[in-house]
PDB file of C-alpha atoms in Angstrom:
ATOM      1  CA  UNK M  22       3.586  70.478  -8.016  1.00  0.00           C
ATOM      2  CA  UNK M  23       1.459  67.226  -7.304  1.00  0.00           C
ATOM      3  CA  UNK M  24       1.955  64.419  -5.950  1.00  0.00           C
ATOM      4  CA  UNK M  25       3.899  62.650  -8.928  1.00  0.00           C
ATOM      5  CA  UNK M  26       6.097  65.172  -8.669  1.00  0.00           C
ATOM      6  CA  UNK M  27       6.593  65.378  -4.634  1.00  0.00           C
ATOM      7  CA  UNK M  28       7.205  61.296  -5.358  1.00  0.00           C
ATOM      8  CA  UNK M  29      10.136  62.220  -7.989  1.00  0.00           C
ATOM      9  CA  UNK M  30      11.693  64.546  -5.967  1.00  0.00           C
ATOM     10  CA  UNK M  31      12.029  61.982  -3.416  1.00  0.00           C
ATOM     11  CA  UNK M  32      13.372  59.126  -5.622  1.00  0.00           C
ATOM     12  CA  UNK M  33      15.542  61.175  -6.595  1.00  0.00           C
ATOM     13  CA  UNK M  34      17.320  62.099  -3.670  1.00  0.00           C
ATOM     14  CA  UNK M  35      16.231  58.704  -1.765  1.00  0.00           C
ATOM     15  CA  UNK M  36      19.736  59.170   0.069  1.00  0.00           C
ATOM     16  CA  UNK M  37      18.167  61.887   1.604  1.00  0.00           C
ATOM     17  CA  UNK M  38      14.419  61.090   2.842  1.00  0.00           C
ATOM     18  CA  UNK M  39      15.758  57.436   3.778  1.00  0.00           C
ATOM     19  CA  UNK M  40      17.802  58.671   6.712  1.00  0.00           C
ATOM     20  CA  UNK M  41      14.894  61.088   7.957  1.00  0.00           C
ATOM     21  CA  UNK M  42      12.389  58.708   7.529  1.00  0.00           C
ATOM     22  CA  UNK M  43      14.693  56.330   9.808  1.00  0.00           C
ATOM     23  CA  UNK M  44      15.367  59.215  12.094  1.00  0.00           C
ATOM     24  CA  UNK M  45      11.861  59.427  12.663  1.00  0.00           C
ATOM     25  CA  UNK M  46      10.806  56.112  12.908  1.00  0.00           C
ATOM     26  CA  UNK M  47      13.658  55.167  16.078  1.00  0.00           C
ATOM     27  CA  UNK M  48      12.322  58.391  17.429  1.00  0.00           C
ATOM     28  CA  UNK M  49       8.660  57.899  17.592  1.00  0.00           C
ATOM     29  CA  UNK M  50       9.599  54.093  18.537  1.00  0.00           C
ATOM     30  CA  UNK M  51      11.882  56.019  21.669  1.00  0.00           C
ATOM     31  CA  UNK M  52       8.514  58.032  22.439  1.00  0.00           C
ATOM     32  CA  UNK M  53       6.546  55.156  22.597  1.00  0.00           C
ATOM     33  CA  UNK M  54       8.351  52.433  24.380  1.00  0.00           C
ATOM     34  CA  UNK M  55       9.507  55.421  27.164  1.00  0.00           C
ATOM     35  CA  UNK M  56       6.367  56.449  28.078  1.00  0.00           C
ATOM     36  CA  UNK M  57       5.210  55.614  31.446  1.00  0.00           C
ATOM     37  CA  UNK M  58       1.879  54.737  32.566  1.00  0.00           C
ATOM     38  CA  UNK M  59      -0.835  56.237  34.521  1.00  0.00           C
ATOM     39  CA  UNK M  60      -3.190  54.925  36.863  1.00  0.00           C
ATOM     40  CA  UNK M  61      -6.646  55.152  37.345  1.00  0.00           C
ATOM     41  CA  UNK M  62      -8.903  54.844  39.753  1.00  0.00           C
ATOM     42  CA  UNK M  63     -12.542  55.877  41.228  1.00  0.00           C
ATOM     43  CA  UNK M  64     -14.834  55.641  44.234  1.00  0.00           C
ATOM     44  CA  UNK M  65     -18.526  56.687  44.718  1.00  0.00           C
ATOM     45  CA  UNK M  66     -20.495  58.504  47.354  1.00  0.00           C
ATOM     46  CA  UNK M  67     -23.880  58.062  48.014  1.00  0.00           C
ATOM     47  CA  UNK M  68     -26.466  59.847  50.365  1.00  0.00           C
ATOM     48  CA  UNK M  69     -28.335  58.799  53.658  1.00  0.00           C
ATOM     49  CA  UNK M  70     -31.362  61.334  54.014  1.00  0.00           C
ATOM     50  CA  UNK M  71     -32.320  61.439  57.769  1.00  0.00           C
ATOM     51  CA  UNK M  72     -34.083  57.809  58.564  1.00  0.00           C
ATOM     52  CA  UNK M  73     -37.307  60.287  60.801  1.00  0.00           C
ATOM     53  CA  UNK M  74     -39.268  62.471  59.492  1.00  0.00           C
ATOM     54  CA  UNK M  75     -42.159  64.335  60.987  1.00  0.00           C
ATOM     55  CA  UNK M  76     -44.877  64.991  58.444  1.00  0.00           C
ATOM     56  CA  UNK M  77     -47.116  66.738  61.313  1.00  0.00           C
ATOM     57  CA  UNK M  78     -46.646  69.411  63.603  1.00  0.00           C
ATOM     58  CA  UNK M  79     -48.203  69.951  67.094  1.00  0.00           C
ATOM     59  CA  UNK M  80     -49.987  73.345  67.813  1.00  0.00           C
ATOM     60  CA  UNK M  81     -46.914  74.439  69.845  1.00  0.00           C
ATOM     61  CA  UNK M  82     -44.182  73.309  68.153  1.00  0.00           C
ATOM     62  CA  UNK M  83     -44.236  76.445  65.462  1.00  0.00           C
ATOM     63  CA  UNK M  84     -43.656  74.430  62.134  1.00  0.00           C
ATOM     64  CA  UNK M  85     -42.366  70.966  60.955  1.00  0.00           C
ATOM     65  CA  UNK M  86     -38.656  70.487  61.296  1.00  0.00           C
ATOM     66  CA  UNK M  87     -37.519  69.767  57.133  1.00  0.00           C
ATOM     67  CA  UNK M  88     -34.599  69.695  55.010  1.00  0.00           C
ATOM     68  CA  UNK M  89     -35.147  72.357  52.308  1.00  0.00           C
ATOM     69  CA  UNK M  90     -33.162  71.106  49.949  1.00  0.00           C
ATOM     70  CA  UNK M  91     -34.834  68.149  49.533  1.00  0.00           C
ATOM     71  CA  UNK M  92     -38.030  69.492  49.409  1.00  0.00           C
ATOM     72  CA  UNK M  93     -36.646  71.627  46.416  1.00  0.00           C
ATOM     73  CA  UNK M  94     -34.707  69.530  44.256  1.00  0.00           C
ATOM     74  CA  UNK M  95     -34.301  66.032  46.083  1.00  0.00           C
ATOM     75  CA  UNK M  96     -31.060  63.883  47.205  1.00  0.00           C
ATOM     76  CA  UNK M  97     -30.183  64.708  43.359  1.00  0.00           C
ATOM     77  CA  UNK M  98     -29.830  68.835  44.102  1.00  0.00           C
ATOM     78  CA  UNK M  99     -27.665  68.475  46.890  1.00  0.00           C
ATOM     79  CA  UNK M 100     -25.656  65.575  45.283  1.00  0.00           C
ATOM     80  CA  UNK M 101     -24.580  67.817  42.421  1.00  0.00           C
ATOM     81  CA  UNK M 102     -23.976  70.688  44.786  1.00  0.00           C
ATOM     82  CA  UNK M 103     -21.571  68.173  46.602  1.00  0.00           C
ATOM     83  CA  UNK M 104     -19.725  67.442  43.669  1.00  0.00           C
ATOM     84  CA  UNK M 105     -18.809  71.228  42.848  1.00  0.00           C
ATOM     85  CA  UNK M 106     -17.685  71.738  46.086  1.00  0.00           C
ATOM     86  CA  UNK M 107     -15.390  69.151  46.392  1.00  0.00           C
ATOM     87  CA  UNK M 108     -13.582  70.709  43.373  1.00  0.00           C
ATOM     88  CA  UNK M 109     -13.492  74.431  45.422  1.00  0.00           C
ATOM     89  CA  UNK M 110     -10.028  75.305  46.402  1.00  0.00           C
ATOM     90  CA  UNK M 111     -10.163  75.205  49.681  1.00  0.00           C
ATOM     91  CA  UNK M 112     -11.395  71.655  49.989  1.00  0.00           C
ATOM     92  CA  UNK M 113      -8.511  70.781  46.964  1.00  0.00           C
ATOM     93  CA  UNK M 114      -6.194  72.691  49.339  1.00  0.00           C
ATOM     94  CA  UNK M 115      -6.686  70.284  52.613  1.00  0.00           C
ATOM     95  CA  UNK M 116      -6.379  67.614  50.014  1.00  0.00           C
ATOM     96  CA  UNK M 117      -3.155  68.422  48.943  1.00  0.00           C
ATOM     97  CA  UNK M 118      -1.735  69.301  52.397  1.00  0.00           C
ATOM     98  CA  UNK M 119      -2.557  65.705  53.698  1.00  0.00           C
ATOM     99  CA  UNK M 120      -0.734  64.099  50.984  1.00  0.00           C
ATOM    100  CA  UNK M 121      -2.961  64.082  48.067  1.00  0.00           C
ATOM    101  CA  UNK M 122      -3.182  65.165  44.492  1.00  0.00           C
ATOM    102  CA  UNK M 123      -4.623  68.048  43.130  1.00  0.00           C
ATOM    103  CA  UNK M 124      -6.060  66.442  39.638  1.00  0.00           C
ATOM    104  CA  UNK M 125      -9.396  64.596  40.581  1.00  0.00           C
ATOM    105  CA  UNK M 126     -12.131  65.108  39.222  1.00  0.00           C
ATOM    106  CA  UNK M 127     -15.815  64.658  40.943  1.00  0.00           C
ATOM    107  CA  UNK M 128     -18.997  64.736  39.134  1.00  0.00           C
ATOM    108  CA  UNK M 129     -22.322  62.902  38.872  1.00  0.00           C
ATOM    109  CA  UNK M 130     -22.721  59.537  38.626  1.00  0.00           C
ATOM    110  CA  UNK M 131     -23.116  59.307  34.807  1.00  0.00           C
ATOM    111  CA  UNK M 132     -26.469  57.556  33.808  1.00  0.00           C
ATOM    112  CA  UNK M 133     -28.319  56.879  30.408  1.00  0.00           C
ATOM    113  CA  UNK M 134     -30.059  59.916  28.947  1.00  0.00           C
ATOM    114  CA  UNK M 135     -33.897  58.731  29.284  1.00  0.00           C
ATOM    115  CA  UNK M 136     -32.862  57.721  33.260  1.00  0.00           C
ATOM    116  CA  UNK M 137     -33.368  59.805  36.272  1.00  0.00           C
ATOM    117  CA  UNK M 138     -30.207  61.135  37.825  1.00  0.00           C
ATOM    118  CA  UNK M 139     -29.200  59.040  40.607  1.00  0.00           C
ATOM    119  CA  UNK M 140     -27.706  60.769  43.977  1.00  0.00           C
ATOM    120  CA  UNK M 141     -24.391  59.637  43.473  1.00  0.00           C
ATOM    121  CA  UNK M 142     -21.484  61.259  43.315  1.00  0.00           C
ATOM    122  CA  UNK M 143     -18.200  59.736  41.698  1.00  0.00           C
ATOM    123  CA  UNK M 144     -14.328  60.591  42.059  1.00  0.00           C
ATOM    124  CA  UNK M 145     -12.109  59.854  39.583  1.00  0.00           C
ATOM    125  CA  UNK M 146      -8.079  60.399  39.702  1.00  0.00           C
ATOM    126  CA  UNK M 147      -5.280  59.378  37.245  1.00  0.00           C
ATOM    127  CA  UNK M 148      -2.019  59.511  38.811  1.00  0.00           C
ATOM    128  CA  UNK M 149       1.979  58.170  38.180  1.00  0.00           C
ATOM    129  CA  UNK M 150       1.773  56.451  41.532  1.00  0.00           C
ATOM    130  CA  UNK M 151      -1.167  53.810  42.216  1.00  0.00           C
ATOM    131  CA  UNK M 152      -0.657  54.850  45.866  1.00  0.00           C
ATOM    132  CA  UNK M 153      -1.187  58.038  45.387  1.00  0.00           C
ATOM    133  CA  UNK M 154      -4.221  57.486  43.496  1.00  0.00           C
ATOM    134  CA  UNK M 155      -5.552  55.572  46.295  1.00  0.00           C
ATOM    135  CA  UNK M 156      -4.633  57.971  49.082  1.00  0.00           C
ATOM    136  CA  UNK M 157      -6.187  61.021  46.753  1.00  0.00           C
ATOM    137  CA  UNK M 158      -9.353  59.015  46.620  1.00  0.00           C
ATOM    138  CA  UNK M 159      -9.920  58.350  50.503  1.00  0.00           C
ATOM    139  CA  UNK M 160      -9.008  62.012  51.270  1.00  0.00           C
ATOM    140  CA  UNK M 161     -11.357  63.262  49.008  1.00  0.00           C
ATOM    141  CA  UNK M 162     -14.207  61.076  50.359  1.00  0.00           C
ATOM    142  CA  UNK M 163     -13.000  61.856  53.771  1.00  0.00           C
ATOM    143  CA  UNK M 164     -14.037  65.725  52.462  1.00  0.00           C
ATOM    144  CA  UNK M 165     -17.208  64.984  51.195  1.00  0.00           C
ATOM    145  CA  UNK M 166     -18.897  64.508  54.797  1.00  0.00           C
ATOM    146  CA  UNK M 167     -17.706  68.277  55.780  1.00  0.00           C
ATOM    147  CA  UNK M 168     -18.310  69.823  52.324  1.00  0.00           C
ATOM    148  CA  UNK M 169     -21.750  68.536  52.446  1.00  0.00           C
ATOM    149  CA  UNK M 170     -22.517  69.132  56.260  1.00  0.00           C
ATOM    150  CA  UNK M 171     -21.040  72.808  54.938  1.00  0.00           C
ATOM    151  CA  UNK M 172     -23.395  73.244  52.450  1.00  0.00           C
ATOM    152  CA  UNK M 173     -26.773  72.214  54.617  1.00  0.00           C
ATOM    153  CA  UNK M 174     -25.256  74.367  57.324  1.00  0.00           C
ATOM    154  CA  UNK M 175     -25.334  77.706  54.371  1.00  0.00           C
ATOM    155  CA  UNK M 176     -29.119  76.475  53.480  1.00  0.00           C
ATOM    156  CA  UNK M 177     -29.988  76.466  57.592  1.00  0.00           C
ATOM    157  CA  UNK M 178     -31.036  72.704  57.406  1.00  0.00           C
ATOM    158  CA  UNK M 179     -31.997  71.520  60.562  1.00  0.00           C
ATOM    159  CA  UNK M 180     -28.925  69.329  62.099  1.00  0.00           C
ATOM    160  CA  UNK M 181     -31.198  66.322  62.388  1.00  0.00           C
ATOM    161  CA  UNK M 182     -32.585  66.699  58.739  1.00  0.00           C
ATOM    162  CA  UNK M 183     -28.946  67.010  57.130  1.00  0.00           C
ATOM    163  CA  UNK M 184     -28.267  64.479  54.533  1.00  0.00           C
ATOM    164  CA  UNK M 185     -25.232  62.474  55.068  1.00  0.00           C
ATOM    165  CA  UNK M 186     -22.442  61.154  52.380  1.00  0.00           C
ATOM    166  CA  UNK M 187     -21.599  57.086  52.837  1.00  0.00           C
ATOM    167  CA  UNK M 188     -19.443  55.242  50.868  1.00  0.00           C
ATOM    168  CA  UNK M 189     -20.661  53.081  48.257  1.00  0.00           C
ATOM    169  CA  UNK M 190     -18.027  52.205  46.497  1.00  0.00           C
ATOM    170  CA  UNK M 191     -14.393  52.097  48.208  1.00  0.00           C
ATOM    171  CA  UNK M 192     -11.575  53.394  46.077  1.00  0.00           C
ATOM    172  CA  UNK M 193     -11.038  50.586  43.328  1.00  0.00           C
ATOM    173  CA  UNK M 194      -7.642  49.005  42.606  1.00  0.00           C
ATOM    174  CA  UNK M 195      -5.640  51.063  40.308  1.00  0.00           C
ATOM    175  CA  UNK M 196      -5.445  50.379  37.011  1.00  0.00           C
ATOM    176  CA  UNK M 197      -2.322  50.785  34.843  1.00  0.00           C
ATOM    177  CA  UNK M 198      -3.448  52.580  31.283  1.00  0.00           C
ATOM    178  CA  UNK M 199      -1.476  54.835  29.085  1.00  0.00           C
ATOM    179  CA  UNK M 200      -4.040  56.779  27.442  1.00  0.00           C
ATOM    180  CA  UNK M 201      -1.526  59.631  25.502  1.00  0.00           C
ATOM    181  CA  UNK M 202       1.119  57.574  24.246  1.00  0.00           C
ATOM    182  CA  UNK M 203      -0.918  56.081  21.182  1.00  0.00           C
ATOM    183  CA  UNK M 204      -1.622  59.447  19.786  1.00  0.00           C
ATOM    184  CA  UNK M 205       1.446  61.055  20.811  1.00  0.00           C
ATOM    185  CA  UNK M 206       3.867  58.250  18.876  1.00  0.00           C
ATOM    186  CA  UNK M 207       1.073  58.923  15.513  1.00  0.00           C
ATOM    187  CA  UNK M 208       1.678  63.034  15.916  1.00  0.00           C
ATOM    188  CA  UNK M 209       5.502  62.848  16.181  1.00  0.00           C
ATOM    189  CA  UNK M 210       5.503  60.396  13.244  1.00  0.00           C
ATOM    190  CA  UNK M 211       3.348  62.161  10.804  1.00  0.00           C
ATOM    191  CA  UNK M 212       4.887  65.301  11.789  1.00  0.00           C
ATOM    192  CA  UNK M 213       8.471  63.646  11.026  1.00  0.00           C
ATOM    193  CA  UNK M 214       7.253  61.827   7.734  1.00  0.00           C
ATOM    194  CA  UNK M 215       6.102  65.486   6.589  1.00  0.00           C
ATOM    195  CA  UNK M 216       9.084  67.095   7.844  1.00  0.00           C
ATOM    196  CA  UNK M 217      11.120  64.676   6.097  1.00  0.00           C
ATOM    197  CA  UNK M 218       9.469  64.904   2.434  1.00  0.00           C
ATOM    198  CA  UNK M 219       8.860  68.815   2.722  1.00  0.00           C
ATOM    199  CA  UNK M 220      12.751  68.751   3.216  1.00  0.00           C
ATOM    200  CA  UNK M 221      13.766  66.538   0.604  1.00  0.00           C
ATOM    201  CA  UNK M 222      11.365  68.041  -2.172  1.00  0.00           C
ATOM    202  CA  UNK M 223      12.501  71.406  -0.830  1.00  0.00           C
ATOM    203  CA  UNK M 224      16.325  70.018  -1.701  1.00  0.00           C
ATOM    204  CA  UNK M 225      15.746  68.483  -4.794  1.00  0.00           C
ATOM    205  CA  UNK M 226      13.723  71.705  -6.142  1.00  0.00           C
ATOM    206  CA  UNK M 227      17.252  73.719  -5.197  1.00  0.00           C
ATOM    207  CA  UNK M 228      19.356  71.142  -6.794  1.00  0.00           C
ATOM    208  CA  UNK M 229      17.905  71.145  -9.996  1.00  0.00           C
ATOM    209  CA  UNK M 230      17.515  74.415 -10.282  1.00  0.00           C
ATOM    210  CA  UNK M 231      21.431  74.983  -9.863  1.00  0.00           C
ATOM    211  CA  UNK M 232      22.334  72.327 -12.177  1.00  0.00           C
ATOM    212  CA  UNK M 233      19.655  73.710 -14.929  1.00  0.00           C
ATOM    213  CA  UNK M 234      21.042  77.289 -14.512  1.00  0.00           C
ATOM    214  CA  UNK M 235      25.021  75.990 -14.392  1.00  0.00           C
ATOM    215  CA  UNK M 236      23.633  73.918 -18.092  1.00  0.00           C
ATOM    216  CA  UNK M 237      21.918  77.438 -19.082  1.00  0.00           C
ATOM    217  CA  UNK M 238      25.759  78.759 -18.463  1.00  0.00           C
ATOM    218  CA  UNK M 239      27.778  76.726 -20.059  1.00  0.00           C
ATOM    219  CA  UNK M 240      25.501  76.978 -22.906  1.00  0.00           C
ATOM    220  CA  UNK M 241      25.267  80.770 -23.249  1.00  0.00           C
ATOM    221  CA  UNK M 242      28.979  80.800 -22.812  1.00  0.00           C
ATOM    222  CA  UNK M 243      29.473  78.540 -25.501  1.00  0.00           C
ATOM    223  CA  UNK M 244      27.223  80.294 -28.265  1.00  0.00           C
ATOM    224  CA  UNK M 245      28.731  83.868 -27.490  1.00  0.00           C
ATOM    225  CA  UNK M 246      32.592  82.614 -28.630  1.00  0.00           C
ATOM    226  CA  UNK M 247      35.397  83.930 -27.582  1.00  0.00           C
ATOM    227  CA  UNK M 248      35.550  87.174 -25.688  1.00  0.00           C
ATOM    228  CA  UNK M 249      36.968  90.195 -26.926  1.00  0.00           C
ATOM    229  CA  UNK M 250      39.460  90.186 -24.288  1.00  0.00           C
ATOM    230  CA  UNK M 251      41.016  87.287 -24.913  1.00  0.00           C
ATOM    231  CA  UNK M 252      41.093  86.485 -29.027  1.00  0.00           C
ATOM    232  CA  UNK M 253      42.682  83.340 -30.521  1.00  0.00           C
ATOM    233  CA  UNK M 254      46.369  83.127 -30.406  1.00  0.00           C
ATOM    234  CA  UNK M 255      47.607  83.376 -34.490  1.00  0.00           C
ATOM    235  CA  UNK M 256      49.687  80.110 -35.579  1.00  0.00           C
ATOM    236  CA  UNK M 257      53.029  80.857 -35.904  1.00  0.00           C
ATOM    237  CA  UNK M 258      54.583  82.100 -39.032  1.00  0.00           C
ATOM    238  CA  UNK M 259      50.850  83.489 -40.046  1.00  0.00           C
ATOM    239  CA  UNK M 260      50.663  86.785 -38.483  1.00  0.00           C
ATOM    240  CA  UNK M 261      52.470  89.896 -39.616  1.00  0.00           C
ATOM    241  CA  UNK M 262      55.163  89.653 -37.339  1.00  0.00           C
ATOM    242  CA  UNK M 263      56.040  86.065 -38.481  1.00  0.00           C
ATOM    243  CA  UNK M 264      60.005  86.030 -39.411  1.00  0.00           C
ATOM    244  CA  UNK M 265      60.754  86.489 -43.035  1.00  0.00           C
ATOM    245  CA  UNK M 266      62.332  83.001 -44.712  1.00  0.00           C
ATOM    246  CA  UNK M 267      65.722  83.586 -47.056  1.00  0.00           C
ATOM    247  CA  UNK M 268      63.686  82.445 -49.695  1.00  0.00           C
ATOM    248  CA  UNK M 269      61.429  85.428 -49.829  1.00  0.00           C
ATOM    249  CA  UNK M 270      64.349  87.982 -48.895  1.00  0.00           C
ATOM    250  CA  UNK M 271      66.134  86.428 -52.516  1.00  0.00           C
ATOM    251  CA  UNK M 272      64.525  89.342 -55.070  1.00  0.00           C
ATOM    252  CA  UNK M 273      66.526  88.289 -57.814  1.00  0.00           C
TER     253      UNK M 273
END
């Protein structure tokens, strides 16, 4: 079967495929128009390195006073570290238990390929409420100061070589977006449309087969006479018990 055919089949039983295919469409319509959006919104976190450093050390003073972790992998290292701990459980857990959501995301501040990555980190949250995206934001940055004091605390940085977190950019005004709906009105109509003509072709195939083998019926039924059962009634007066006339009784 090909296409022509699929296209028959519907034609044919257009007083079937109509109704589905207007089934579907005022139900992917219903999909689309009930959908309701979600907002988004994002803040980033920068980093203070301490404003002193001391570069030389005295004879009695047993060493300079540094922050490891910059010396290893910069404001950059412990940015990213920052970032994956404000994603651990425990830090989503005090979150959630002073009225925020559970479904931010932090990362690194995204930057061109060929460009250095910058110590920033950025939080991003979609949420049903713009309030609550708002709220999730400033706990989270709220959490970023002790996750990152935490951190510096594991390496045994110095407490006046930690690295602090500052706010760069406050939580931004939520933004109303519906990012699903699109492609969720497009799946439940294709899979409706397909639905729809697997059904009718389905159908017709059935139908015409049924009518082709009632034809084949008739038509057997029709060459093979009548059944052995059941012969032809005689007309009267022609058989052998037909009454004899006075004519034919007269012998003489």
């Amino acid at each position: 079967m090909d296409l022509f055919d699929v296209a028959r089949s519907c034609f044919r039983r257009w007083y079937v495929v109509l109704p589905l295919l207007l089934i579907t469409t005022w139900f992917s319509y219903h999909t689309y128009s009930s959908t309701k959006p979600v907002y988004y919104s994002s803040a980033v976190i920068g980093l203070a390195p301490p404003s002193l450093r001391i570069d030389t050390a005295s004879p009695d003073s047993g060493g300079v006073r540094r922050n490891g972790l910059l010396d290893v992998g910069g404001a950059s290292l412990i940015a990213n570290m920052t970032a994956v701990g404000l994603k651990e459980s425990s830090v989503v857990s005090r979150v959630v238990a002073a009225g925020g959501l559970p479904d931010y995301k932090s990362e690194m501040f995204p930057t061109p390929a060929a460009t250095p990555q910058l110590p920033l980190i950025m939080v991003e949250v979609m949420a049903p409420d713009p309030a609550a995206a708002t709220k999730t934001l400033e706990l989270v940055s709220s959490q970023a100061d002790v996750t990152m004091r935490t951190l510096q605390q594991q390496a045994r940085v110095p407490d006046d070589q930690m690295v602090a977190p500052f706010l760069v950019q406050p939580p931004t005004a939520p933004v109303a977006a519906m990012p699903s709906r699109t492609r969720s009105t497009i799946a439940i109509f294709a899979a409706g449309v397909g639905l729809s003509i697997l059904f009718t072709v389905v159908l017709d195939i059935m139908l015409t087969r049924r009518k082709e083998r009632t034809a084949t019926n008739r038509q057997a039924g029709e060459a093979a006479g009548p059944s052995p059962d059941h012969p032809p009634s005689e007309p009267a007066g022609r058989g052998d018990g037909a009454p004899v006339t006075e004519g034919a009784m007269d012998t003489t």
